[in-house]
Short mmCIF file of N, CA and C and ligand atoms in Angstrom, two decimals:
data_model
loop_
_atom_site.label_atom_id
_atom_site.label_comp_id
_atom_site.label_asym_id
_atom_site.label_seq_id
_atom_site.Cartn_x
_atom_site.Cartn_y
_atom_site.Cartn_z
N UNK A 4 138.12 144.94 89.11
CA UNK A 4 139.66 144.80 88.11
C UNK A 4 139.22 144.83 86.86
N UNK A 5 139.06 145.40 85.27
CA UNK A 5 138.38 145.26 84.28
C UNK A 5 139.61 143.76 83.27
N UNK A 6 138.96 143.18 82.80
CA UNK A 6 139.71 142.61 82.31
C UNK A 6 139.57 141.85 80.94
N UNK A 7 140.55 141.24 80.01
CA UNK A 7 139.89 140.87 78.57
C UNK A 7 139.61 139.15 79.10
N UNK A 8 138.76 138.46 77.93
CA UNK A 8 139.33 137.28 78.19
C UNK A 8 138.20 136.42 76.71
N UNK A 9 139.63 135.62 76.41
CA UNK A 9 138.98 134.87 74.55
C UNK A 9 138.40 133.81 75.63
N UNK A 10 136.91 134.15 74.46
CA UNK A 10 136.29 133.34 74.05
C UNK A 10 135.92 132.45 72.95
N UNK A 11 136.04 131.06 72.92
CA UNK A 11 135.45 130.26 71.77
C UNK A 11 134.83 129.72 71.69
N UNK A 12 133.68 129.84 71.09
CA UNK A 12 132.36 128.83 70.32
C UNK A 12 132.97 127.78 69.56
N UNK A 13 133.07 126.14 70.11
CA UNK A 13 133.91 125.81 69.44
C UNK A 13 132.55 124.57 68.24
N UNK A 14 133.42 123.64 67.55
CA UNK A 14 132.77 123.38 66.51
C UNK A 14 131.35 122.37 66.60
N UNK A 15 131.14 121.62 68.14
CA UNK A 15 129.96 121.07 68.87
C UNK A 15 129.75 122.11 68.95
N UNK A 16 129.76 123.25 69.43
CA UNK A 16 128.66 124.50 69.54
C UNK A 16 127.65 125.32 68.70
N UNK A 17 128.78 125.36 67.30
CA UNK A 17 128.27 125.20 66.43
C UNK A 17 127.64 124.15 65.49
N UNK A 18 128.00 123.27 65.38
CA UNK A 18 127.07 121.90 65.07
C UNK A 18 125.81 121.98 65.64
N UNK A 19 125.94 122.34 66.98
CA UNK A 19 124.19 122.48 67.60
C UNK A 19 123.68 123.45 67.67
N UNK A 20 123.78 124.37 66.71
CA UNK A 20 123.31 125.65 66.69
C UNK A 20 123.04 126.31 67.95
N UNK A 21 124.11 126.47 68.78
CA UNK A 21 123.92 127.17 69.74
C UNK A 21 124.72 128.24 70.40
N UNK A 22 125.35 129.03 69.20
CA UNK A 22 125.65 130.28 68.97
C UNK A 22 124.78 131.58 70.12
N UNK A 23 123.42 131.70 69.35
CA UNK A 23 122.68 132.65 69.78
C UNK A 23 122.40 132.45 71.59
N UNK A 24 122.08 130.91 71.61
CA UNK A 24 122.34 130.57 73.20
C UNK A 24 123.41 130.73 73.99
N UNK A 25 124.42 130.83 73.45
CA UNK A 25 125.46 130.91 74.40
C UNK A 25 125.58 132.49 74.60
N UNK A 26 125.52 132.85 73.77
CA UNK A 26 125.80 134.94 73.38
C UNK A 26 124.89 135.25 74.01
N UNK A 27 123.50 134.54 74.25
CA UNK A 27 122.58 135.22 75.35
C UNK A 27 123.29 134.76 76.98
N UNK A 28 123.33 134.00 77.11
CA UNK A 28 124.14 133.96 78.44
C UNK A 28 125.37 134.28 78.78
N UNK A 29 125.62 134.49 77.54
CA UNK A 29 127.28 135.45 77.79
C UNK A 29 126.73 136.81 78.28
N UNK A 30 125.68 137.56 77.61
CA UNK A 30 125.06 138.54 77.75
C UNK A 30 124.92 139.06 78.97
N UNK A 31 124.51 137.76 80.17
CA UNK A 31 124.13 138.05 81.23
C UNK A 31 124.88 139.07 81.88
N UNK A 32 126.46 138.86 81.41
CA UNK A 32 127.44 138.41 82.54
C UNK A 32 127.51 140.72 82.68
N UNK A 33 126.65 141.35 81.50
CA UNK A 33 127.39 142.44 81.13
C UNK A 33 128.35 143.19 80.43
N UNK A 34 129.33 141.81 80.36
CA UNK A 34 130.95 142.18 80.01
C UNK A 34 130.20 143.02 77.92
N UNK A 35 131.39 143.81 77.83
CA UNK A 35 131.55 143.95 76.39
C UNK A 35 132.29 143.06 75.55
N UNK A 36 131.30 142.87 74.08
CA UNK A 36 132.21 141.93 73.08
C UNK A 36 133.29 142.91 72.30
N UNK A 37 134.26 142.77 72.49
CA UNK A 37 135.55 143.68 71.99
C UNK A 37 135.93 142.94 70.94
N UNK A 38 135.82 141.64 70.20
CA UNK A 38 135.92 141.30 68.91
C UNK A 38 135.55 139.76 69.09
N UNK A 39 135.12 140.05 67.64
CA UNK A 39 134.90 138.79 67.40
C UNK A 39 135.05 138.04 65.40
N UNK A 40 135.16 137.30 65.16
CA UNK A 40 135.41 136.59 63.98
C UNK A 40 134.98 134.82 63.84
N UNK A 41 134.77 134.70 62.83
CA UNK A 41 134.63 133.50 62.02
C UNK A 41 136.32 133.00 61.72
N UNK A 42 136.58 132.03 62.67
CA UNK A 42 138.27 131.22 62.23
C UNK A 42 138.63 129.72 61.86
N UNK A 43 139.06 129.70 60.51
CA UNK A 43 138.98 128.73 60.28
C UNK A 43 140.58 127.87 61.07
N UNK A 44 140.22 127.02 62.24
CA UNK A 44 141.47 127.06 62.93
C UNK A 44 142.78 125.54 61.94
N UNK A 45 143.94 126.19 61.92
CA UNK A 45 144.79 124.82 61.41
C UNK A 45 145.42 124.31 62.21
N UNK A 46 146.41 123.34 62.04
CA UNK A 46 146.75 122.44 62.91
C UNK A 46 147.65 123.33 63.91
N UNK A 47 148.39 124.41 63.58
CA UNK A 47 149.67 125.05 64.43
C UNK A 47 148.66 126.21 64.89
N UNK A 48 147.16 126.08 64.88
CA UNK A 48 146.75 127.19 65.80
C UNK A 48 146.48 126.11 66.89
N UNK A 49 145.67 125.17 66.37
CA UNK A 49 144.95 124.41 67.52
C UNK A 49 146.29 123.74 68.30
N UNK A 50 147.32 123.84 67.86
CA UNK A 50 148.24 122.89 68.58
C UNK A 50 149.17 123.71 70.13
N UNK A 51 148.72 125.47 69.01
CA UNK A 51 149.77 126.32 69.72
C UNK A 51 148.66 126.57 71.26
N UNK A 52 147.39 126.33 71.56
CA UNK A 52 146.37 127.29 71.84
C UNK A 52 146.26 126.15 72.98
N UNK A 53 146.36 124.37 72.49
CA UNK A 53 146.47 123.37 73.56
C UNK A 53 147.97 123.05 74.37
N UNK A 54 149.24 124.23 74.00
CA UNK A 54 150.55 123.72 74.06
C UNK A 54 150.58 123.35 75.35
N UNK A 55 149.63 123.55 76.63
CA UNK A 55 149.51 122.86 77.20
C UNK A 55 149.45 121.65 77.97
N UNK A 56 148.67 120.86 77.13
CA UNK A 56 148.34 120.22 77.23
C UNK A 56 149.06 119.07 76.33
N UNK A 57 150.07 118.86 75.61
CA UNK A 57 150.95 118.66 74.40
C UNK A 57 151.29 117.13 74.89
N UNK A 58 151.20 116.97 75.85
CA UNK A 58 151.69 115.39 77.00
C UNK A 58 150.71 115.16 76.92
N UNK A 59 149.75 115.22 76.79
CA UNK A 59 148.55 114.19 77.42
C UNK A 59 147.84 113.41 75.88
N UNK A 60 147.41 111.84 77.10
CA UNK A 60 146.88 111.01 75.34
C UNK A 60 146.34 111.74 74.65
N UNK A 61 144.78 112.15 75.29
CA UNK A 61 144.70 112.94 74.07
C UNK A 61 144.61 114.28 73.05
N UNK A 62 145.77 114.41 73.29
CA UNK A 62 146.19 115.52 72.63
C UNK A 62 145.72 115.95 71.44
N UNK A 63 145.87 114.53 70.60
CA UNK A 63 146.19 114.51 69.16
C UNK A 63 144.18 114.82 68.16
N UNK A 64 143.54 113.94 69.49
CA UNK A 64 142.32 113.72 69.45
C UNK A 64 141.18 115.25 69.78
N UNK A 65 142.38 116.16 70.74
CA UNK A 65 141.90 117.55 70.92
C UNK A 65 142.40 118.10 70.39
N UNK A 66 142.97 118.05 69.21
CA UNK A 66 143.79 119.70 68.18
C UNK A 66 142.45 118.72 67.30
N UNK A 67 141.95 117.76 66.43
CA UNK A 67 141.17 117.74 65.24
C UNK A 67 139.27 118.10 66.05
N UNK A 68 139.67 118.14 67.34
CA UNK A 68 138.29 118.18 67.84
C UNK A 68 138.18 119.76 67.34
N UNK A 69 139.24 120.56 67.91
CA UNK A 69 139.33 122.47 67.89
C UNK A 69 139.41 122.34 66.56
N UNK A 70 140.21 121.47 65.61
CA UNK A 70 140.02 122.04 63.67
C UNK A 70 138.31 121.90 63.78
N UNK A 71 137.46 121.49 64.37
CA UNK A 71 136.57 120.78 63.29
C UNK A 71 136.23 119.93 62.71
N UNK A 72 137.59 118.34 62.90
CA UNK A 72 137.54 117.69 62.49
C UNK A 72 136.39 116.30 62.78
N UNK A 73 135.98 116.69 63.80
CA UNK A 73 134.94 115.34 64.73
C UNK A 73 133.48 116.38 64.13
N UNK A 74 133.09 117.41 63.21
CA UNK A 74 132.20 117.47 63.14
C UNK A 74 131.83 118.33 62.14
N UNK A 75 132.62 117.98 60.77
CA UNK A 75 132.58 118.35 59.68
C UNK A 75 132.16 119.66 59.64
N UNK A 76 132.65 121.05 60.22
CA UNK A 76 131.88 122.11 60.63
C UNK A 76 133.70 122.88 61.15
N UNK A 77 134.37 122.80 60.00
CA UNK A 77 135.63 123.28 60.29
C UNK A 77 135.77 124.85 60.44
N UNK A 78 134.97 125.55 61.50
CA UNK A 78 135.27 126.77 61.76
C UNK A 78 134.97 126.83 63.67
N UNK A 79 135.49 127.74 64.26
CA UNK A 79 134.71 128.71 65.74
C UNK A 79 135.26 129.71 65.51
N UNK A 80 134.23 130.09 66.31
CA UNK A 80 133.48 131.73 66.90
C UNK A 80 134.52 132.04 67.63
N UNK A 81 135.20 133.27 67.51
CA UNK A 81 136.67 133.81 68.35
C UNK A 81 135.94 134.90 68.51
N UNK A 82 136.16 134.93 70.31
CA UNK A 82 135.60 136.45 70.49
C UNK A 82 136.72 137.02 71.81
N UNK A 83 136.64 138.54 71.92
CA UNK A 83 136.90 139.05 73.26
C UNK A 83 135.74 139.30 73.81
N UNK A 84 135.80 139.69 75.20
CA UNK A 84 135.01 139.89 75.60
C UNK A 84 135.43 140.39 76.67
N UNK A 85 134.98 141.85 77.10
CA UNK A 85 135.98 143.18 78.26
C UNK A 85 134.91 143.15 79.17
N UNK A 86 135.90 143.46 80.39
CA UNK A 86 135.12 144.19 81.79
C UNK A 86 135.41 143.66 82.82
N UNK A 87 134.56 144.07 84.50
CA UNK A 87 135.11 143.83 85.16
C UNK A 87 134.90 142.13 85.63
N UNK A 88 136.15 141.48 86.15
CA UNK A 88 136.37 140.42 86.30
C UNK A 88 136.25 139.38 85.20
N UNK A 89 136.12 139.94 84.12
CA UNK A 89 135.59 138.83 82.91
C UNK A 89 135.76 137.63 82.72
N UNK A 90 137.55 136.96 83.15
CA UNK A 90 137.71 136.01 83.49
C UNK A 90 136.69 134.56 84.43
N UNK A 91 136.44 135.56 85.63
CA UNK A 91 136.27 134.33 86.76
C UNK A 91 134.40 134.22 85.88
N UNK A 92 133.96 135.42 85.42
CA UNK A 92 132.80 135.47 85.06
C UNK A 92 132.41 134.18 84.10
N UNK A 93 133.40 134.35 83.24
CA UNK A 93 132.91 133.96 81.74
C UNK A 93 133.17 132.33 82.33
N UNK A 94 134.19 132.43 82.79
CA UNK A 94 134.49 130.86 83.04
C UNK A 94 133.43 130.11 84.84
N UNK A 95 132.84 130.42 84.76
CA UNK A 95 131.61 130.40 85.71
C UNK A 95 130.36 129.83 85.01
N UNK A 96 130.51 131.17 83.63
CA UNK A 96 129.03 130.71 83.34
C UNK A 96 129.25 129.27 82.41
N UNK A 97 130.55 129.02 81.46
CA UNK A 97 131.13 128.23 80.90
C UNK A 97 131.16 126.76 82.17
N UNK A 98 130.92 126.27 82.79
CA UNK A 98 131.27 125.39 84.22
C UNK A 98 132.78 124.53 83.50
N UNK A 99 132.64 123.94 84.63
CA UNK A 99 133.79 122.51 84.55
C UNK A 99 134.15 121.78 83.76
N UNK A 100 135.91 121.99 83.33
CA UNK A 100 136.17 121.09 81.83
C UNK A 100 135.19 119.92 81.92
N UNK A 101 135.15 119.03 82.34
CA UNK A 101 134.11 117.76 82.36
C UNK A 101 132.92 117.87 82.56
N UNK A 102 132.27 117.99 81.20
CA UNK A 102 130.56 118.47 81.13
C UNK A 102 130.02 117.77 82.06
N UNK A 103 130.47 116.05 82.65
CA UNK A 103 129.94 115.33 83.79
C UNK A 103 129.91 116.08 85.10
N UNK A 104 130.65 116.69 85.30
CA UNK A 104 131.53 117.79 86.73
C UNK A 104 130.62 118.92 86.72
N UNK A 105 130.05 119.28 85.22
CA UNK A 105 130.18 121.09 85.54
C UNK A 105 128.43 121.13 86.23
N UNK A 106 128.46 122.50 86.56
CA UNK A 106 126.78 121.97 86.87
C UNK A 106 126.08 122.42 86.13
N UNK A 107 124.78 121.71 86.15
CA UNK A 107 123.48 121.45 85.03
C UNK A 107 123.14 122.37 84.48
N UNK A 108 123.29 123.58 84.92
CA UNK A 108 122.67 125.24 84.41
C UNK A 108 123.69 125.53 83.92
N UNK A 109 125.16 125.65 83.85
CA UNK A 109 126.43 126.01 82.92
C UNK A 109 125.97 125.47 81.44
N UNK A 110 126.78 126.33 80.76
CA UNK A 110 127.07 126.11 79.79
C UNK A 110 127.56 124.88 79.12
N UNK A 111 128.64 124.19 79.51
CA UNK A 111 129.27 122.85 79.26
C UNK A 111 128.30 122.00 79.87
N UNK A 112 128.01 122.31 81.56
CA UNK A 112 126.74 120.93 82.23
C UNK A 112 125.68 120.91 81.14
N UNK A 113 125.19 122.36 80.85
CA UNK A 113 123.53 121.55 79.62
C UNK A 113 123.66 121.72 78.38
N UNK A 114 125.33 121.27 77.54
CA UNK A 114 125.16 121.31 75.95
C UNK A 114 126.44 120.16 76.24
N UNK A 115 127.82 119.76 77.14
CA UNK A 115 129.05 119.36 76.79
C UNK A 115 128.43 117.58 76.99
N UNK A 116 129.41 117.15 76.15
CA UNK A 116 129.12 115.63 76.31
C UNK A 116 130.73 114.78 76.16
N UNK A 117 130.71 113.76 76.73
CA UNK A 117 131.77 113.09 76.95
C UNK A 117 132.07 111.68 75.50
N UNK A 118 133.15 111.83 74.84
CA UNK A 118 133.07 111.36 73.25
C UNK A 118 133.74 109.82 74.19
N UNK A 119 133.32 108.75 72.86
CA UNK A 119 133.98 107.22 73.07
C UNK A 119 135.68 107.27 73.59
N UNK A 120 136.06 108.38 72.88
CA UNK A 120 137.60 108.63 72.71
C UNK A 120 138.04 108.96 74.08
N UNK A 121 136.84 109.30 74.65
CA UNK A 121 137.18 109.86 75.77
C UNK A 121 137.56 111.63 76.21
N UNK A 122 137.45 112.46 74.72
CA UNK A 122 137.15 113.70 74.63
C UNK A 122 135.99 114.62 75.47
N UNK A 123 136.55 115.77 75.95
CA UNK A 123 135.40 116.26 76.61
C UNK A 123 134.96 117.61 75.29
N UNK A 124 133.79 117.25 74.75
CA UNK A 124 133.13 118.02 73.96
C UNK A 124 132.46 118.94 74.18
N UNK A 125 133.03 119.95 75.28
CA UNK A 125 132.50 121.23 75.53
C UNK A 125 132.00 122.10 75.71
N UNK A 126 131.71 122.71 74.00
CA UNK A 126 131.16 123.59 73.37
C UNK A 126 131.83 125.16 73.23
N UNK A 127 132.26 125.09 74.35
CA UNK A 127 132.93 126.51 74.64
C UNK A 127 134.35 126.61 75.20
N UNK A 128 135.22 127.19 74.77
CA UNK A 128 136.63 127.76 75.70
C UNK A 128 136.42 129.24 76.49
N UNK A 129 137.18 129.03 77.47
CA UNK A 129 136.95 130.70 78.50
C UNK A 129 138.38 130.44 78.94
N UNK A 130 139.28 131.85 78.55
CA UNK A 130 140.22 131.63 78.67
C UNK A 130 140.56 131.54 80.77
N UNK A 131 141.34 130.73 81.34
CA UNK A 131 141.06 130.88 82.71
C UNK A 131 142.10 131.21 83.52
N UNK A 132 143.56 131.96 82.96
CA UNK A 132 144.01 133.20 83.88
C UNK A 132 144.13 134.39 83.29
N UNK A 133 144.58 135.39 83.94
CA UNK A 133 144.83 136.85 82.99
C UNK A 133 146.31 136.53 81.99
N UNK A 134 147.20 135.38 82.56
CA UNK A 134 148.37 135.46 81.94
C UNK A 134 148.13 134.62 80.16
N UNK A 135 147.12 133.54 80.63
CA UNK A 135 146.55 132.88 79.55
C UNK A 135 145.63 133.85 78.50
N UNK A 136 144.63 134.41 79.59
CA UNK A 136 144.15 135.66 78.20
C UNK A 136 144.83 136.17 77.43
N UNK A 137 146.17 136.76 78.14
CA UNK A 137 147.05 137.72 77.00
C UNK A 137 147.29 136.63 75.98
N UNK A 138 147.93 135.62 76.30
CA UNK A 138 148.63 134.91 75.03
C UNK A 138 147.83 134.18 74.57
N UNK A 139 146.61 134.14 74.61
CA UNK A 139 145.47 133.25 73.94
C UNK A 139 144.66 134.50 72.70
N UNK A 140 144.97 135.86 73.31
CA UNK A 140 144.32 137.20 72.66
C UNK A 140 145.50 137.41 71.73
N UNK A 141 146.46 137.03 72.05
CA UNK A 141 147.25 137.64 70.64
C UNK A 141 147.76 136.41 69.91
N UNK A 142 147.18 135.18 69.85
CA UNK A 142 147.38 134.22 68.86
C UNK A 142 146.66 134.37 68.31
N UNK A 143 144.84 134.35 68.50
CA UNK A 143 144.08 134.66 68.10
C UNK A 143 143.79 135.96 66.95
N UNK A 144 144.21 137.09 67.84
CA UNK A 144 143.62 138.13 67.16
C UNK A 144 145.04 139.21 66.88
N UNK A 145 144.76 140.07 66.10
CA UNK A 145 145.73 141.03 65.17
C UNK A 145 145.03 142.33 66.44
N UNK A 146 145.59 143.16 66.56
CA UNK A 146 145.25 144.53 67.63
C UNK A 146 144.39 144.93 66.83
N UNK A 147 144.40 145.24 65.65
CA UNK A 147 143.13 146.37 64.84
C UNK A 147 141.96 145.31 64.71
N UNK A 148 141.74 144.41 65.11
CA UNK A 148 140.72 143.48 65.24
C UNK A 148 139.65 143.72 66.45
N UNK A 149 140.31 144.19 67.53
CA UNK A 149 139.67 144.36 68.72
C UNK A 149 140.25 145.49 68.74
N UNK A 150 138.75 145.99 69.21
CA UNK A 150 138.27 147.37 69.59
C UNK A 150 138.12 147.76 70.51
N UNK A 151 139.31 147.83 71.53
CA UNK A 151 140.00 148.53 72.79
C UNK A 151 141.75 148.22 72.70
N UNK A 152 142.35 148.94 73.29
CA UNK A 152 143.95 148.62 73.81
C UNK A 152 144.05 147.80 74.51
N UNK A 153 143.94 146.52 74.26
CA UNK A 153 144.28 145.27 74.82
C UNK A 153 145.76 145.05 75.24
N UNK A 154 146.24 145.42 74.38
CA UNK A 154 147.69 145.32 75.12
C UNK A 154 148.59 146.10 74.30
N UNK A 155 149.40 146.61 74.72
CA UNK A 155 150.49 147.35 74.27
C UNK A 155 151.17 146.87 72.87
N UNK A 156 151.19 147.80 72.08
CA UNK A 156 151.20 147.71 70.11
C UNK A 156 152.55 148.59 69.71
N UNK A 157 152.92 147.81 68.51
CA UNK A 157 154.40 148.45 68.04
C UNK A 157 153.94 148.89 66.63
N UNK A 158 154.33 150.27 66.06
CA UNK A 158 154.05 149.89 64.35
C UNK A 158 155.33 149.36 63.53
N UNK A 159 154.82 148.54 62.80
CA UNK A 159 156.16 148.16 61.90
C UNK A 159 155.56 147.68 60.05
N UNK A 160 156.62 148.67 59.70
CA UNK A 160 156.28 148.90 58.21
C UNK A 160 156.81 147.32 57.30
N UNK A 161 156.02 146.62 56.78
CA UNK A 161 156.41 145.69 55.70
C UNK A 161 155.85 145.93 54.79
N UNK A 162 158.02 145.61 53.78
CA UNK A 162 157.78 146.23 52.78
C UNK A 162 157.33 145.04 52.02
N UNK A 163 156.80 145.24 50.60
CA UNK A 163 156.10 144.35 49.30
C UNK A 163 154.95 143.76 49.97
N UNK A 164 153.97 143.95 50.88
CA UNK A 164 152.77 143.69 51.45
C UNK A 164 152.08 143.29 50.50
N UNK A 165 151.84 141.63 50.16
CA UNK A 165 150.72 142.02 49.26
C UNK A 165 149.36 141.10 49.97
N UNK A 166 148.39 141.40 49.86
CA UNK A 166 147.07 141.28 50.40
C UNK A 166 145.87 141.40 49.51
N UNK A 167 144.76 140.52 50.21
CA UNK A 167 143.68 140.18 49.46
C UNK A 167 142.49 141.52 49.15
N UNK A 168 141.83 142.17 48.72
CA UNK A 168 141.42 143.44 48.29
C UNK A 168 140.28 143.18 47.56
N UNK A 169 138.82 144.44 48.03
CA UNK A 169 138.05 143.42 46.65
C UNK A 169 138.18 144.34 45.46
N UNK A 170 137.93 143.05 44.63
CA UNK A 170 137.97 143.50 43.36
C UNK A 170 136.70 144.10 42.82
N1 LIG B 16 140.08 117.92 77.93
C1 LIG B 16 139.68 116.55 77.49
N2 LIG B 16 140.20 115.69 78.98
C2 LIG B 16 140.79 116.26 80.10
C3 LIG B 16 140.69 117.78 79.86
C4 LIG B 16 140.94 118.58 78.62
O1 LIG B 16 139.30 116.67 76.64
O2 LIG B 16 140.81 115.33 80.41
C5 LIG B 16 139.90 119.15 76.96
C6 LIG B 16 138.56 119.42 76.98
O3 LIG B 16 138.19 120.11 75.67
C7 LIG B 16 139.04 121.48 77.43
C8 LIG B 16 140.16 121.25 76.48
O4 LIG B 16 140.99 119.96 76.82
O5 LIG B 16 138.22 122.47 77.14
C9 LIG B 16 141.25 122.03 77.52
O6 LIG B 16 141.41 121.81 78.89
P1 LIG B 16 142.03 122.68 80.04
O7 LIG B 16 142.37 121.70 81.48
O8 LIG B 16 142.96 123.92 79.66
O9 LIG B 16 140.55 122.79 80.63
P2 LIG B 16 139.49 124.48 80.44
O10 LIG B 16 140.32 124.83 80.22
O11 LIG B 16 139.06 124.28 78.77
O12 LIG B 16 138.71 124.49 81.07
MG1 LIG B 17 142.37 125.90 79.85
#
């Protein structure tokens, strides 16, 4: 079954210069990159992304982590990967949520750590199932930023739209 999945290289992954390494690991899956961009994460985006964890004691710390406030690196690399069984393949490569429990050869097992405040800095995000993938991809990307018809779209007309163009 062909699937799409959202992958984020979180701020700790960027600070540790792991981008190339992670992309190489991901290429082992033979999945295709359907979208990629650098994103400066707002508090609203971080909260929406992790809204399933809003009642957890580590929620505020987690939101700061995703924004890059713990790493002075206020960006993440957001990507959509597409292909056969994409969600499970990337989750397996990422490893368990807790870096101490993750397979040592997985991305999180190799590069993750637990902070003194108890947050799992685990380098990478990967969607956990199809409905989460859809919710997350629609949250992080506009339809035109993805090189495939990810989900159904509609066209709307926006009047008096102002946007930046090259000057
Ligand atoms: N997290 C944490 N402590 C926990 C559970 C989660 O710090 O006990 C963080 C960790 O960075 C994780 C993120 O919250 O990646 C999202 O948690 P989720 O349970 O969705 O795990 P994931 O899908 O990322 O494996
Ligand atoms: Mg999750």
